[in-house]
Amino acid sequence: MTDNWTAIAMAFVALFLVGGIISFLKQGLKKGAVLLAALAALATTAAVLWW
């Protein structure tokens, strides 16, 4: 287990945003899903760089 909790937190944020993307797509909110996809990509990048 790593001691880098920031990277773990960012990974969980990214997973939470992916769930939001799925929810937004089911509701037909494509612009919101695109925004969440961009934020999820940023959170994933932050998690990888912090690791």
PDB file of N, CA and C in Angstrom:
ATOM      1  N   MET A   1       0.843  -1.189   0.000  1.00  0.00           N
ATOM      2  CA  MET A   1       0.000   0.000   0.000  1.00  0.00           C
ATOM      3  C   MET A   1       0.882   1.243   0.000  1.00  0.00           C
ATOM      4  N   THR A   2       0.506   2.173  -0.796  1.00  0.00           N
ATOM      5  CA  THR A   2       1.310   3.384  -0.906  1.00  0.00           C
ATOM      6  C   THR A   2       0.957   4.390   0.185  1.00  0.00           C
ATOM      7  N   ASP A   3       1.883   5.261   0.484  1.00  0.00           N
ATOM      8  CA  ASP A   3       1.649   6.320   1.452  1.00  0.00           C
ATOM      9  C   ASP A   3       1.170   7.601   0.775  1.00  0.00           C
ATOM     10  N   ASN A   4       0.992   7.558  -0.517  1.00  0.00           N
ATOM     11  CA  ASN A   4       0.605   8.747  -1.257  1.00  0.00           C
ATOM     12  C   ASN A   4      -0.917   8.810  -1.373  1.00  0.00           C
ATOM     13  N   TRP A   5      -1.545   9.399  -0.373  1.00  0.00           N
ATOM     14  CA  TRP A   5      -3.012   9.434  -0.323  1.00  0.00           C
ATOM     15  C   TRP A   5      -3.606  10.392  -1.346  1.00  0.00           C
ATOM     16  N   THR A   6      -2.845  11.378  -1.786  1.00  0.00           N
ATOM     17  CA  THR A   6      -3.353  12.316  -2.781  1.00  0.00           C
ATOM     18  C   THR A   6      -3.626  11.596  -4.101  1.00  0.00           C
ATOM     19  N   ALA A   7      -2.729  10.728  -4.506  1.00  0.00           N
ATOM     20  CA  ALA A   7      -2.911   9.979  -5.749  1.00  0.00           C
ATOM     21  C   ALA A   7      -4.119   9.053  -5.642  1.00  0.00           C
ATOM     22  N   ILE A   8      -4.283   8.428  -4.488  1.00  0.00           N
ATOM     23  CA  ILE A   8      -5.431   7.534  -4.294  1.00  0.00           C
ATOM     24  C   ILE A   8      -6.728   8.334  -4.325  1.00  0.00           C
ATOM     25  N   ALA A   9      -6.729   9.500  -3.678  1.00  0.00           N
ATOM     26  CA  ALA A   9      -7.924  10.347  -3.676  1.00  0.00           C
ATOM     27  C   ALA A   9      -8.273  10.796  -5.094  1.00  0.00           C
ATOM     28  N   MET A  10      -7.277  11.162  -5.874  1.00  0.00           N
ATOM     29  CA  MET A  10      -7.551  11.603  -7.254  1.00  0.00           C
ATOM     30  C   MET A  10      -8.078  10.447  -8.102  1.00  0.00           C
ATOM     31  N   ALA A  11      -7.604   9.237  -7.850  1.00  0.00           N
ATOM     32  CA  ALA A  11      -8.118   8.078  -8.586  1.00  0.00           C
ATOM     33  C   ALA A  11      -9.588   7.849  -8.248  1.00  0.00           C
ATOM     34  N   PHE A  12      -9.954   7.996  -6.970  1.00  0.00           N
ATOM     35  CA  PHE A  12     -11.354   7.837  -6.598  1.00  0.00           C
ATOM     36  C   PHE A  12     -12.222   8.956  -7.174  1.00  0.00           C
ATOM     37  N   VAL A  13     -11.697  10.166  -7.236  1.00  0.00           N
ATOM     38  CA  VAL A  13     -12.429  11.270  -7.862  1.00  0.00           C
ATOM     39  C   VAL A  13     -12.674  10.959  -9.339  1.00  0.00           C
ATOM     40  N   ALA A  14     -11.657  10.425 -10.003  1.00  0.00           N
ATOM     41  CA  ALA A  14     -11.805  10.072 -11.416  1.00  0.00           C
ATOM     42  C   ALA A  14     -12.876   9.001 -11.593  1.00  0.00           C
ATOM     43  N   LEU A  15     -12.895   8.000 -10.725  1.00  0.00           N
ATOM     44  CA  LEU A  15     -13.923   6.953 -10.818  1.00  0.00           C
ATOM     45  C   LEU A  15     -15.311   7.515 -10.548  1.00  0.00           C
ATOM     46  N   PHE A  16     -15.424   8.434  -9.598  1.00  0.00           N
ATOM     47  CA  PHE A  16     -16.694   9.086  -9.313  1.00  0.00           C
ATOM     48  C   PHE A  16     -17.184   9.856 -10.541  1.00  0.00           C
ATOM     49  N   LEU A  17     -16.276  10.544 -11.214  1.00  0.00           N
ATOM     50  CA  LEU A  17     -16.649  11.298 -12.414  1.00  0.00           C
ATOM     51  C   LEU A  17     -17.061  10.375 -13.553  1.00  0.00           C
ATOM     52  N   VAL A  18     -16.449   9.211 -13.651  1.00  0.00           N
ATOM     53  CA  VAL A  18     -16.844   8.243 -14.677  1.00  0.00           C
ATOM     54  C   VAL A  18     -18.286   7.791 -14.426  1.00  0.00           C
ATOM     55  N   GLY A  19     -18.640   7.590 -13.169  1.00  0.00           N
ATOM     56  CA  GLY A  19     -20.027   7.269 -12.839  1.00  0.00           C
ATOM     57  C   GLY A  19     -20.963   8.386 -13.232  1.00  0.00           C
ATOM     58  N   GLY A  20     -20.531   9.616 -13.050  1.00  0.00           N
ATOM     59  CA  GLY A  20     -21.325  10.767 -13.477  1.00  0.00           C
ATOM     60  C   GLY A  20     -21.488  10.823 -14.984  1.00  0.00           C
ATOM     61  N   ILE A  21     -20.455  10.450 -15.700  1.00  0.00           N
ATOM     62  CA  ILE A  21     -20.536  10.417 -17.164  1.00  0.00           C
ATOM     63  C   ILE A  21     -21.616   9.430 -17.605  1.00  0.00           C
ATOM     64  N   ILE A  22     -21.600   8.256 -17.011  1.00  0.00           N
ATOM     65  CA  ILE A  22     -22.592   7.237 -17.357  1.00  0.00           C
ATOM     66  C   ILE A  22     -23.994   7.745 -17.047  1.00  0.00           C
ATOM     67  N   SER A  23     -24.162   8.371 -15.889  1.00  0.00           N
ATOM     68  CA  SER A  23     -25.462   8.904 -15.499  1.00  0.00           C
ATOM     69  C   SER A  23     -25.928   9.995 -16.461  1.00  0.00           C
ATOM     70  N   PHE A  24     -25.031  10.905 -16.801  1.00  0.00           N
ATOM     71  CA  PHE A  24     -25.394  11.991 -17.708  1.00  0.00           C
ATOM     72  C   PHE A  24     -25.767  11.459 -19.084  1.00  0.00           C
ATOM     73  N   LEU A  25     -25.046  10.449 -19.569  1.00  0.00           N
ATOM     74  CA  LEU A  25     -25.368   9.887 -20.880  1.00  0.00           C
ATOM     75  C   LEU A  25     -26.738   9.205 -20.871  1.00  0.00           C
ATOM     76  N   LYS A  26     -27.077   8.547 -19.781  1.00  0.00           N
ATOM     77  CA  LYS A  26     -28.395   7.904 -19.676  1.00  0.00           C
ATOM     78  C   LYS A  26     -29.516   8.936 -19.674  1.00  0.00           C
ATOM     79  N   GLN A  27     -29.229  10.131 -19.151  1.00  0.00           N
ATOM     80  CA  GLN A  27     -30.224  11.194 -19.111  1.00  0.00           C
ATOM     81  C   GLN A  27     -30.248  12.011 -20.397  1.00  0.00           C
ATOM     82  N   GLY A  28     -29.310  11.765 -21.283  1.00  0.00           N
ATOM     83  CA  GLY A  28     -29.254  12.497 -22.544  1.00  0.00           C
ATOM     84  C   GLY A  28     -28.562  13.843 -22.441  1.00  0.00           C
ATOM     85  N   LEU A  29     -27.767  14.047 -21.424  1.00  0.00           N
ATOM     86  CA  LEU A  29     -27.050  15.309 -21.231  1.00  0.00           C
ATOM     87  C   LEU A  29     -25.623  15.161 -21.752  1.00  0.00           C
ATOM     88  N   LYS A  30     -25.482  15.272 -23.063  1.00  0.00           N
ATOM     89  CA  LYS A  30     -24.194  14.997 -23.691  1.00  0.00           C
ATOM     90  C   LYS A  30     -23.149  16.064 -23.382  1.00  0.00           C
ATOM     91  N   LYS A  31     -23.559  17.334 -23.310  1.00  0.00           N
ATOM     92  CA  LYS A  31     -22.576  18.382 -23.010  1.00  0.00           C
ATOM     93  C   LYS A  31     -22.015  18.218 -21.601  1.00  0.00           C
ATOM     94  N   GLY A  32     -22.865  17.868 -20.664  1.00  0.00           N
ATOM     95  CA  GLY A  32     -22.406  17.628 -19.300  1.00  0.00           C
ATOM     96  C   GLY A  32     -21.473  16.428 -19.231  1.00  0.00           C
ATOM     97  N   ALA A  33     -21.784  15.393 -20.026  1.00  0.00           N
ATOM     98  CA  ALA A  33     -20.943  14.200 -20.043  1.00  0.00           C
ATOM     99  C   ALA A  33     -19.564  14.525 -20.611  1.00  0.00           C
ATOM    100  N   VAL A  34     -19.508  15.381 -21.606  1.00  0.00           N
ATOM    101  CA  VAL A  34     -18.216  15.778 -22.186  1.00  0.00           C
ATOM    102  C   VAL A  34     -17.398  16.552 -21.157  1.00  0.00           C
ATOM    103  N   LEU A  35     -18.060  17.440 -20.412  1.00  0.00           N
ATOM    104  CA  LEU A  35     -17.369  18.189 -19.368  1.00  0.00           C
ATOM    105  C   LEU A  35     -16.827  17.246 -18.293  1.00  0.00           C
ATOM    106  N   LEU A  36     -17.643  16.305 -17.860  1.00  0.00           N
ATOM    107  CA  LEU A  36     -17.190  15.348 -16.855  1.00  0.00           C
ATOM    108  C   LEU A  36     -16.063  14.463 -17.395  1.00  0.00           C
ATOM    109  N   ALA A  37     -16.103  14.139 -18.675  1.00  0.00           N
ATOM    110  CA  ALA A  37     -15.033  13.336 -19.264  1.00  0.00           C
ATOM    111  C   ALA A  37     -13.712  14.094 -19.229  1.00  0.00           C
ATOM    112  N   ALA A  38     -13.771  15.388 -19.513  1.00  0.00           N
ATOM    113  CA  ALA A  38     -12.548  16.198 -19.450  1.00  0.00           C
ATOM    114  C   ALA A  38     -12.017  16.254 -18.016  1.00  0.00           C
ATOM    115  N   LEU A  39     -12.907  16.424 -17.049  1.00  0.00           N
ATOM    116  CA  LEU A  39     -12.484  16.468 -15.652  1.00  0.00           C
ATOM    117  C   LEU A  39     -11.946  15.121 -15.189  1.00  0.00           C
ATOM    118  N   ALA A  40     -12.559  14.032 -15.651  1.00  0.00           N
ATOM    119  CA  ALA A  40     -12.066  12.700 -15.292  1.00  0.00           C
ATOM    120  C   ALA A  40     -10.676  12.462 -15.872  1.00  0.00           C
ATOM    121  N   ALA A  41     -10.445  12.948 -17.081  1.00  0.00           N
ATOM    122  CA  ALA A  41      -9.122  12.808 -17.690  1.00  0.00           C
ATOM    123  C   ALA A  41      -8.082  13.601 -16.897  1.00  0.00           C
ATOM    124  N   LEU A  42      -8.451  14.792 -16.440  1.00  0.00           N
ATOM    125  CA  LEU A  42      -7.530  15.586 -15.633  1.00  0.00           C
ATOM    126  C   LEU A  42      -7.248  14.911 -14.290  1.00  0.00           C
ATOM    127  N   ALA A  43      -8.274  14.351 -13.667  1.00  0.00           N
ATOM    128  CA  ALA A  43      -8.084  13.678 -12.380  1.00  0.00           C
ATOM    129  C   ALA A  43      -7.217  12.437 -12.543  1.00  0.00           C
ATOM    130  N   THR A  44      -7.410  11.710 -13.637  1.00  0.00           N
ATOM    131  CA  THR A  44      -6.593  10.526 -13.892  1.00  0.00           C
ATOM    132  C   THR A  44      -5.137  10.921 -14.125  1.00  0.00           C
ATOM    133  N   THR A  45      -4.929  11.981 -14.883  1.00  0.00           N
ATOM    134  CA  THR A  45      -3.576  12.467 -15.131  1.00  0.00           C
ATOM    135  C   THR A  45      -2.913  12.898 -13.822  1.00  0.00           C
ATOM    136  N   ALA A  46      -3.662  13.591 -12.978  1.00  0.00           N
ATOM    137  CA  ALA A  46      -3.110  14.021 -11.695  1.00  0.00           C
ATOM    138  C   ALA A  46      -2.743  12.823 -10.824  1.00  0.00           C
ATOM    139  N   ALA A  47      -3.586  11.804 -10.824  1.00  0.00           N
ATOM    140  CA  ALA A  47      -3.304  10.606 -10.014  1.00  0.00           C
ATOM    141  C   ALA A  47      -2.032   9.911 -10.502  1.00  0.00           C
ATOM    142  N   VAL A  48      -1.886   9.815 -11.806  1.00  0.00           N
ATOM    143  CA  VAL A  48      -0.702   9.147 -12.361  1.00  0.00           C
ATOM    144  C   VAL A  48       0.558   9.959 -12.082  1.00  0.00           C
ATOM    145  N   LEU A  49       0.476  11.266 -12.227  1.00  0.00           N
ATOM    146  CA  LEU A  49       1.658  12.096 -12.001  1.00  0.00           C
ATOM    147  C   LEU A  49       2.042  12.164 -10.526  1.00  0.00           C
ATOM    148  N   TRP A  50       1.057  12.091  -9.629  1.00  0.00           N
ATOM    149  CA  TRP A  50       1.344  12.131  -8.197  1.00  0.00           C
ATOM    150  C   TRP A  50       1.898  10.799  -7.694  1.00  0.00           C
ATOM    151  N   TRP A  51       1.599   9.726  -8.397  1.00  0.00           N
ATOM    152  CA  TRP A  51       2.006   8.406  -7.943  1.00  0.00           C
ATOM    153  C   TRP A  51       3.466   8.349  -7.906  1.00  0.00           C
TER     154      TRP A  51
END
